Coordinates of C-alpha atoms and ligand atoms in Angstrom, one line a residue:
X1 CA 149.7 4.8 24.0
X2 CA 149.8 3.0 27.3
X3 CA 153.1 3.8 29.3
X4 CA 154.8 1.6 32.2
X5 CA 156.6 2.9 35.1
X6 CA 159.4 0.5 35.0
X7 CA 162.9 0.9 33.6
X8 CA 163.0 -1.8 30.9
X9 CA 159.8 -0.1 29.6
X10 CA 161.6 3.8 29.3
X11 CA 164.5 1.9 27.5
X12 CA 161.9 0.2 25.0
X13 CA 161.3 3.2 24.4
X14 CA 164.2 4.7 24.0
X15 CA 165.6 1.6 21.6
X16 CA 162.5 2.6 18.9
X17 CA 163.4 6.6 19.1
X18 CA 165.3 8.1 16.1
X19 CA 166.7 10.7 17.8
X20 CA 168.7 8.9 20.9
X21 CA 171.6 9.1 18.9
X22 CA 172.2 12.5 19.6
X23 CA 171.8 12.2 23.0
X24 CA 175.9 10.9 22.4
X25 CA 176.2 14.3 20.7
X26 CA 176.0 16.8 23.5
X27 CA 178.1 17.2 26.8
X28 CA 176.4 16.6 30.2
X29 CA 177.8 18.0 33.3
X30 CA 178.2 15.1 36.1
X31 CA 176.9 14.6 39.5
X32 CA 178.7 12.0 41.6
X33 CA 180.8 10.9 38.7
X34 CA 177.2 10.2 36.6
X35 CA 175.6 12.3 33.8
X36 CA 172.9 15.1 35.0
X37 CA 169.2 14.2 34.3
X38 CA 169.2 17.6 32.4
X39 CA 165.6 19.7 32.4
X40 CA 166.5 23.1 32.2
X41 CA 167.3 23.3 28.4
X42 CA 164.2 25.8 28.8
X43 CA 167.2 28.0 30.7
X44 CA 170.8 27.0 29.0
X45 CA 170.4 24.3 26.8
X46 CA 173.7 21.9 27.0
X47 CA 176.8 21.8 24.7
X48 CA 176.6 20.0 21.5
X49 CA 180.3 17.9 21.1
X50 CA 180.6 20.2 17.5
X51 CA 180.3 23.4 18.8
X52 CA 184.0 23.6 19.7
X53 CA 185.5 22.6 16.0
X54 CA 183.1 25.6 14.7
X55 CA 184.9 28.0 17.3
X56 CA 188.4 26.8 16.9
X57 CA 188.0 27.2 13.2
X58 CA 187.3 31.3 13.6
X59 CA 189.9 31.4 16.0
X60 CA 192.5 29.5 13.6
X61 CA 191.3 31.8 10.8
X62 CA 192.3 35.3 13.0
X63 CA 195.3 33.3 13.6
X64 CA 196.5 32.5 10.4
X65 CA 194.7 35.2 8.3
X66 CA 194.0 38.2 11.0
X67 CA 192.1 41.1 9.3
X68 CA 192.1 38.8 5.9
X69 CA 189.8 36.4 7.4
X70 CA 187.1 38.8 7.1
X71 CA 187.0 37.9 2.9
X72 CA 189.4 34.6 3.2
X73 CA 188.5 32.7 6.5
X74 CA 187.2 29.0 5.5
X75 CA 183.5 30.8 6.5
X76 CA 184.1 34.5 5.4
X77 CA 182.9 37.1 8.8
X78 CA 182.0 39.9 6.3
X79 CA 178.9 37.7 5.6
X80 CA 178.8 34.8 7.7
X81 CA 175.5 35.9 9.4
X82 CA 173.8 34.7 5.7
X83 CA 174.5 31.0 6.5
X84 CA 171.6 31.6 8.9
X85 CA 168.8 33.2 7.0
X86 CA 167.8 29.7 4.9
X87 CA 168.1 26.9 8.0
X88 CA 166.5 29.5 10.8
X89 CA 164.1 30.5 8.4
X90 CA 163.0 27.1 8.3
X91 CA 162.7 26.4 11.8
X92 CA 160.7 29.7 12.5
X93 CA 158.7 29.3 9.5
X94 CA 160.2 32.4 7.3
X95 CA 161.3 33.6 4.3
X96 CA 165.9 33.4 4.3
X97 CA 164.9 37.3 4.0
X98 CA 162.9 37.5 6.6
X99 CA 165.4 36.0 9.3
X100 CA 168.5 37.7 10.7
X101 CA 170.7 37.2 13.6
X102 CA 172.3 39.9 15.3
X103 CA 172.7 41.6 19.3
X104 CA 170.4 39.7 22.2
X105 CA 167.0 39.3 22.5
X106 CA 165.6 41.8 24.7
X107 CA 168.3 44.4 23.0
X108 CA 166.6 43.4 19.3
X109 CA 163.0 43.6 21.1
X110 CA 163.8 47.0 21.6
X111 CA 165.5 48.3 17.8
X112 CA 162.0 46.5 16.6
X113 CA 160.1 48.3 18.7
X114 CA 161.6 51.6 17.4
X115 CA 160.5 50.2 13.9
X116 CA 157.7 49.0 15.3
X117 CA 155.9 50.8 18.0
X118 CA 155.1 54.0 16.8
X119 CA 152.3 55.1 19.1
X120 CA 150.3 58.5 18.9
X121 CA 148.0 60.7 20.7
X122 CA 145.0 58.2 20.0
X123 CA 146.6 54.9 19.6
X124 CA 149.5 53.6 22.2
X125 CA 148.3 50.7 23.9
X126 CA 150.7 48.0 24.6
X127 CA 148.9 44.7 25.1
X128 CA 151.2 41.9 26.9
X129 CA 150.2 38.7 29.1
X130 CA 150.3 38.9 33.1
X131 CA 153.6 37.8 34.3
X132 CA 155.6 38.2 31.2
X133 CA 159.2 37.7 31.7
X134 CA 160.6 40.5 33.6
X135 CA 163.2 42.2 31.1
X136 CA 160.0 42.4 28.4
X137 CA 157.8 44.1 31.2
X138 CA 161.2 46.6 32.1
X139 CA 161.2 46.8 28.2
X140 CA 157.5 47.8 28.1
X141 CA 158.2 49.8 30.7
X142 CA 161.0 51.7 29.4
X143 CA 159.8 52.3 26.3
X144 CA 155.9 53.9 27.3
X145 CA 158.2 56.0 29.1
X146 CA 160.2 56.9 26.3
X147 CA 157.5 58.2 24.4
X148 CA 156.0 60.3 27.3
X149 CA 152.7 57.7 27.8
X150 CA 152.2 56.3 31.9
X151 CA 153.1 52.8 32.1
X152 CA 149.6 52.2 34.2
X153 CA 147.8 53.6 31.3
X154 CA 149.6 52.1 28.1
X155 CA 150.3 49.2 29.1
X156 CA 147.3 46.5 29.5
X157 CA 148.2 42.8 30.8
X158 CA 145.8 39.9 29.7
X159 CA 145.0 38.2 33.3
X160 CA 144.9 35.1 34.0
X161 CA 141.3 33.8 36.0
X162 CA 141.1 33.8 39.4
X163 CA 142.1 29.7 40.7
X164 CA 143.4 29.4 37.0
X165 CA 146.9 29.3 35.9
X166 CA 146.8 29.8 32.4
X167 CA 145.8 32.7 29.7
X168 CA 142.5 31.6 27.9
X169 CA 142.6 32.6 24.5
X170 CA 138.7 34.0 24.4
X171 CA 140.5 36.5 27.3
X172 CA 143.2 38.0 25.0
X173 CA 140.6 38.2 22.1
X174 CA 138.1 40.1 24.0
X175 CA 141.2 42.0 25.3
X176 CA 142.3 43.5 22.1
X177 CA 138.2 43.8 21.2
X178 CA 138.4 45.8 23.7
X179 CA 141.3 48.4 23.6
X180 CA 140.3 48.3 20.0
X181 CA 141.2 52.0 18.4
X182 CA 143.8 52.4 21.3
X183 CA 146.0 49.2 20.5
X184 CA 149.3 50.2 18.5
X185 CA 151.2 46.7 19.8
X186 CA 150.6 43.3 20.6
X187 CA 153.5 41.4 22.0
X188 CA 153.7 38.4 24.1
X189 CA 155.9 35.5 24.5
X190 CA 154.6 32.7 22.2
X191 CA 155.4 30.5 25.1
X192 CA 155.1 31.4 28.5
X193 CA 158.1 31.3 30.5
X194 CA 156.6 30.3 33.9
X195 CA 153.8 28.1 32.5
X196 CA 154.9 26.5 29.6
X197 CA 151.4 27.5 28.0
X198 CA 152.0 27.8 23.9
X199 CA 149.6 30.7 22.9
X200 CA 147.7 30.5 19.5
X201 CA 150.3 32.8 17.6
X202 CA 147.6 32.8 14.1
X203 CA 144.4 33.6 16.1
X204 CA 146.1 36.6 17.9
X205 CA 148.2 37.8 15.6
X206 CA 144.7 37.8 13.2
X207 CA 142.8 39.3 16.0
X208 CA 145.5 42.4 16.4
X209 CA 145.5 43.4 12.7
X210 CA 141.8 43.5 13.0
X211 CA 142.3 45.8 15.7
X212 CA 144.5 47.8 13.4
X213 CA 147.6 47.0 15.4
X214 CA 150.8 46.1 14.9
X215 CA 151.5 42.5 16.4
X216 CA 155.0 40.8 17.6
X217 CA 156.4 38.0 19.4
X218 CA 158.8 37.1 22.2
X219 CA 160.0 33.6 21.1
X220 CA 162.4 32.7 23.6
X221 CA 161.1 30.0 24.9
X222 CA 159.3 28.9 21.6
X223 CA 162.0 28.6 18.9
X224 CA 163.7 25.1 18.9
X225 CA 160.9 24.1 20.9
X226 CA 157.3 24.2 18.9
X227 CA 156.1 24.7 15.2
X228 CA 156.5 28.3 14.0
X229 CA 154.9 29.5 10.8
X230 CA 155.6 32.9 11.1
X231 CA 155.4 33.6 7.6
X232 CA 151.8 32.6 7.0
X233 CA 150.7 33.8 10.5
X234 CA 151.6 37.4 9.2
X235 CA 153.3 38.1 12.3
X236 CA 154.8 41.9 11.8
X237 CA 158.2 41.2 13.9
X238 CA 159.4 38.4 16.5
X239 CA 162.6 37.7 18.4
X240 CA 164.2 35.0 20.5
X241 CA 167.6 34.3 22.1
X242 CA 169.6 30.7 21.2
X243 CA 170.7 29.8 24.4
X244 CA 167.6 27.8 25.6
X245 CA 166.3 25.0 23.5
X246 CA 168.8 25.9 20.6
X247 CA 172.0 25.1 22.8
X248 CA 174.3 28.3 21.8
X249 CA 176.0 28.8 24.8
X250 CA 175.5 31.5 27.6
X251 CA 174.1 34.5 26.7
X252 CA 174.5 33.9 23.0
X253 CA 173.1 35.9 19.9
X254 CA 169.6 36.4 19.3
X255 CA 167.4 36.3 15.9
X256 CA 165.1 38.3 14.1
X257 CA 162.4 37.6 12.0
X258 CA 160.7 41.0 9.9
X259 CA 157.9 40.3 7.9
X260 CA 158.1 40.5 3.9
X261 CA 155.3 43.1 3.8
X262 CA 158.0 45.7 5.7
X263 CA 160.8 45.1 4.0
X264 CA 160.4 47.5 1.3
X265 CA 158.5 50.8 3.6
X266 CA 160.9 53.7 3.6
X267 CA 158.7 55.1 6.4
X268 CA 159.7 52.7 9.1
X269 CA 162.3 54.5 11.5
X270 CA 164.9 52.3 12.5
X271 CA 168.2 52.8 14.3
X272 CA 171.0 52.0 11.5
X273 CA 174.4 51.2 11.6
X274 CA 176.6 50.1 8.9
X275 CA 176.0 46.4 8.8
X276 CA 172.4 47.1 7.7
X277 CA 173.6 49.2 4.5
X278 CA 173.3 48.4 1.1
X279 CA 175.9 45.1 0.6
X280 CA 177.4 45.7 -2.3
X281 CA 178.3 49.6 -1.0
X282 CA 179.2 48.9 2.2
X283 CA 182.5 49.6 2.0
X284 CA 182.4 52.8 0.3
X285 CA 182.0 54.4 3.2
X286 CA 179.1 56.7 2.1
X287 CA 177.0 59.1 4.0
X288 CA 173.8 58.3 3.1
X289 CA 171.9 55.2 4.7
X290 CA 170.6 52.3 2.0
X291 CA 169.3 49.9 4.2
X292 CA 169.7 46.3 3.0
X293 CA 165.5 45.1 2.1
X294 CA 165.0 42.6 4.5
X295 CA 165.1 41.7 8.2
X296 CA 169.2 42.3 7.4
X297 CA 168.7 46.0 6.5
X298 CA 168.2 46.0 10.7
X299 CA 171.7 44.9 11.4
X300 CA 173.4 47.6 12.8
X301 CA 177.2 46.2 13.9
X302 CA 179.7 43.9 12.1
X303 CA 179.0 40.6 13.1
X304 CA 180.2 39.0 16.6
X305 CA 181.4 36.2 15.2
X306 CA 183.0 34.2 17.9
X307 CA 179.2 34.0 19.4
X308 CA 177.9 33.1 16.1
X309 CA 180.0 30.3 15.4
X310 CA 178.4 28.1 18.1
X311 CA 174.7 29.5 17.2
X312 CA 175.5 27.9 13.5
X313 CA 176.4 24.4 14.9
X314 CA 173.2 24.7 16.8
X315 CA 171.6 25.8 13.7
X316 CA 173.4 23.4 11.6
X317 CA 172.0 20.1 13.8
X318 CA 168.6 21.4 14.0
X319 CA 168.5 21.6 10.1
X320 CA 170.3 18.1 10.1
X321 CA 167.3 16.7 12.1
X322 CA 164.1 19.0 11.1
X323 CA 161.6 19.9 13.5
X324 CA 159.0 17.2 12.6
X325 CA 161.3 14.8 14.2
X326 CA 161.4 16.7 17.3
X327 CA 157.9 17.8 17.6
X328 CA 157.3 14.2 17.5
X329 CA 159.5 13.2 20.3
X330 CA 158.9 15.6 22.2
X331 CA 154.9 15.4 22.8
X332 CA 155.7 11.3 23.4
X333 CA 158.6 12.4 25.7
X334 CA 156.5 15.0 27.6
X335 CA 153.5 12.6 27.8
X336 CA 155.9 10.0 29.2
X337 CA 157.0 12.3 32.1
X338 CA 153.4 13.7 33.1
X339 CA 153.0 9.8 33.4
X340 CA 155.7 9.6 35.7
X341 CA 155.1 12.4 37.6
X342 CA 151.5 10.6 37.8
X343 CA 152.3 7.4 39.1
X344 CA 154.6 8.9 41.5
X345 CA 152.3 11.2 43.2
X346 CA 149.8 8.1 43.9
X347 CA 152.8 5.9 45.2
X348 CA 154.1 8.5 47.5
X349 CA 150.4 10.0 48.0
X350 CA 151.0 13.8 47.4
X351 CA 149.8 16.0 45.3
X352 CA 151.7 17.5 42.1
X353 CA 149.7 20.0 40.2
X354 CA 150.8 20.5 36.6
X355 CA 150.2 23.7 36.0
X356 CA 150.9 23.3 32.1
X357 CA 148.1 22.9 29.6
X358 CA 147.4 19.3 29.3
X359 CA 146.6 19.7 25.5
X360 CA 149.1 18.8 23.5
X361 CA 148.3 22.1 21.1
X362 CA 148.8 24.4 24.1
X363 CA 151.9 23.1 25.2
X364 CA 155.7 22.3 24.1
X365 CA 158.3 20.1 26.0
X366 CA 158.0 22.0 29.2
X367 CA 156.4 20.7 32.4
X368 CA 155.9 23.7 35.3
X369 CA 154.4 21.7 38.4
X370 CA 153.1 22.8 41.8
X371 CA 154.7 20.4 44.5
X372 CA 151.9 21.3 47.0
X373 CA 153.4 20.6 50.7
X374 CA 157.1 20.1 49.2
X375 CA 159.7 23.2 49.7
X376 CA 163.1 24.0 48.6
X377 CA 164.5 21.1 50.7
X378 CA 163.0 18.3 48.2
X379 CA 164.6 20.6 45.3
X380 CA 168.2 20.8 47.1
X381 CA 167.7 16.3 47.2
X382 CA 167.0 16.4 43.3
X383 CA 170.0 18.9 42.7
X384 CA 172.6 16.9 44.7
X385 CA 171.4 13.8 43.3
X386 CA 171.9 14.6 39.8
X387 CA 168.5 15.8 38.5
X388 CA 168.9 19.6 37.2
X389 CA 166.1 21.4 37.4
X390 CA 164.9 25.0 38.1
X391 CA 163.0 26.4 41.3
X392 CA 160.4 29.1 41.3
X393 CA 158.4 30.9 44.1
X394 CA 156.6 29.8 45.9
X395 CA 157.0 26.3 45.1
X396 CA 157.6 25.2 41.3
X397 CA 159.2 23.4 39.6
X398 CA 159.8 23.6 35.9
X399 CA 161.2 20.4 33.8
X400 CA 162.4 20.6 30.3
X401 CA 162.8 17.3 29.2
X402 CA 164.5 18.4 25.8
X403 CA 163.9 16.0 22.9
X404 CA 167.5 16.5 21.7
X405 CA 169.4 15.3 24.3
X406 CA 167.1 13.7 27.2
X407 CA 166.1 10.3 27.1
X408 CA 162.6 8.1 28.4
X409 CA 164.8 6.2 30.1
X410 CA 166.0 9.5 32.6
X411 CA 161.9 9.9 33.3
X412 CA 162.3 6.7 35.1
X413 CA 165.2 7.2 36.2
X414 CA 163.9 10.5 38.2
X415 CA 160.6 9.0 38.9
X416 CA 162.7 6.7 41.0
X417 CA 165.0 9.8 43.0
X418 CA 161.8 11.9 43.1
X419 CA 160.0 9.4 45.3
X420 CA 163.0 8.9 47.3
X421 CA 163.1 12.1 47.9
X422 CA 159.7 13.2 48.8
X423 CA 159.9 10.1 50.9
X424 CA 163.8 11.1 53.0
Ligands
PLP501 C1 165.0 34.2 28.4 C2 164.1 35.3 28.1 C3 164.6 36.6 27.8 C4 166.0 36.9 28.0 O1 166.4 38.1 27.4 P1 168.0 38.4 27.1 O2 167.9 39.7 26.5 O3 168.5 37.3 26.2 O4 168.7 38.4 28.4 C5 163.7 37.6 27.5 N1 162.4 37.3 27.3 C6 161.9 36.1 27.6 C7 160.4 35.8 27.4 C8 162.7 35.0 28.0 O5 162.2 33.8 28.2

């Protein structure tokens, strides 16, 4: 498709998309008494207008019912974690028993890797990608120390080429070829934080278990944001948090996925608690663990259920919508603003450098550019003139334009303040 840089083209656009109605369902912040062009849904995604009713309802039901609300609220909390399985399981790919919600991401990365990462004298090996997300490399970190292994020795980054930004995939093949009998784990985020670079989850994953490892995902930045199929990729474990692209609210609940293939081996340690026991005995109060068979059998507390009421409203719209229909959006969205970005940089002659994979299989709804020349002062213009973005050393810049809730129309519209701003 050809674009146009021009306003009454972005709201063409915008006129034929199916999903710029629910642009009406979320809540922006404002700048100057306007709505925030909003592109770090990648960091906090914003508040969808039906996330309060789901809240008020759990706090009308301790109100009114108190301890009772645990078997008689309108959603009872004894089990209200189970309205997640079916629609999260569809957006990751997974069986209902194969998805669970419980704790926070880099919390659940760690109980899976108990399950999970069972190294020994021979086999230890961590593989991970250079520059993951610093609370997985603390977690790496932590947890080679745990066992007794040095973190310079167990713990093997995939490097990215000299002058090149991304991972290439041939790299983290030859990578585990190459630790081979040494690899127990391969985890990486399925989309890079920094980059925005989508990894080929079935190749790797494929590639570890012919190394004879065990292979995991950090999905933070890739659930609610690209096609999982975590199922039939035979992925052993993944996580991800629900307050970027799935818009639960600060520091919300995280979710689980445990592969089918697992849920039945006795051997697996895992730290238990009583949320994970056997359903129909929990409340016995016996001594022996049962754990439930299935990524719930992982559950350790009784469920937080004022953060999990906004995570289901999330949940709820994405299942509402599917993610075919955002998929679709977003690539034309995302093409629309690497256009803009584009014809900006020749009208202003600069240089942007977008650091993202330009292929469309490589890459979800972020941008991550290089403004080469620009600093922190063409960032501060953007910020106080309504366009929300996030700033990273030495001199990126990442935009989220979020399917959901951003529209063509706000690509022109920060075109336009960009060049202004390069230009003050
Ligand atoms: C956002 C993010 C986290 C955050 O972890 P929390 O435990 O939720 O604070 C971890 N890993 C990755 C890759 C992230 O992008």
């Amino acid at each position: 498709m050809t674009f146009e840089n021009s306003k009454e083209f972005a709201q063409q656009l915008d006129s034929q998309d199916k999903l710029n109605k629910y642009r009406d369902e979320f809540i922006f912040p404002k700048v100057n008494g306007e709505k925030v062009i909003y592109f770090t849904g990648n960091s906090l995604g914003l508040q969808p207008k039906r996330t309060k009713a789901y809240v008020d309802e759990v706090m009308d039901d301790w109100a009114n019912l108190a301890v009772e609300g645990h078997f008689y609220a309108e959603k009872p909390w004894w089990d209200y974690h189970e309205r997640f399985a079916k629609p999260l399981g569809k957006i990751v790919g997974a069986l209902p028993s194969e998805v669970t919600v419980m704790n926070t991401l880099t919390v659940n990365l760690h109980l899976l890797m108990v399950s999970f990462y069972r190294p020994t004298k021979s086999r230890y090996k961590i593989i991970c990608e250079e520059k993951a997300f610093p609370s997985d490399q603390y977690m790496f970190q932590s947890q080679v120390d745990f066992h007794g292994y040095k973190s310079e020795d167990a713990i093997v980054e995939i490097k990215i080429r000299e002058g090149e930004h991304n991972i290439r995939l041939e790299d983290v093949l030859a990578k585990i070829a190459e630790v081979g009998d040494e690899l127990a784990l391969v985890l990486i985020g399925g989309v890079n934080y920094y980059t925005g670079q989508v990894f080929d989850m079935k190749t790797i994953t494929a590639a570890g278990h012919d190394a004879g490892a065990v292979v995991g995902w950090d999905l933070a930045h890739a659930v609610g944001n690209i096609k999982l199929e975590l199922h039939d990729w035979d992925a052993d474990f993944a996580s991800w948090c629900s307050y970027k692209y799935m818009n639960s609210g600060p520091g919300n609940a995280s979710g689980c996925f445990i592969h089918e293939k697992h849920h039945n081996n006795a051997d697996l340690p895992r730290f238990a608690g009583w949320w994970g026991h056997n359903k129909e005995r929990r409340f016995k109060m016996e001594q022996t663990f049962d754990p439930v068979k299935g990524a719930e059998g992982w559950q350790i507390s009784n469920i937080p259920i004022l953060s999990l009421a906004p995570y289901l409203a999330s949940v709820d719209m994405f299942d509402e919508i599917g993610m075919d229909a955002i998929i679709e959006k977003r690539d034309k969205l995302t093409a629309y603003l690497e256009f803009i970005l584009q014809e900006i940089a020749k009208e202003v002659d600069s240089s942007f450098e977008i650091i993202t994979p330009s292929n469309l299989s490589e890459r979800g709804c972020q941008l991550s550019v290089f403004l080469h020349g620009e600093g922190r002062g063409l960032f501060d213009y953007l910020m106080e003139n309504g366009v929300i973005t996030d700033w990273r050393e030495p001199n990126v810049i990442r935009f989220a334009p979020v399917p959901l809730y951003c529209s063509f129309e706000d690509m022109y519209d920060f075109g336009q303040i960009l060049k202004a701003g390069i230009l003050r």
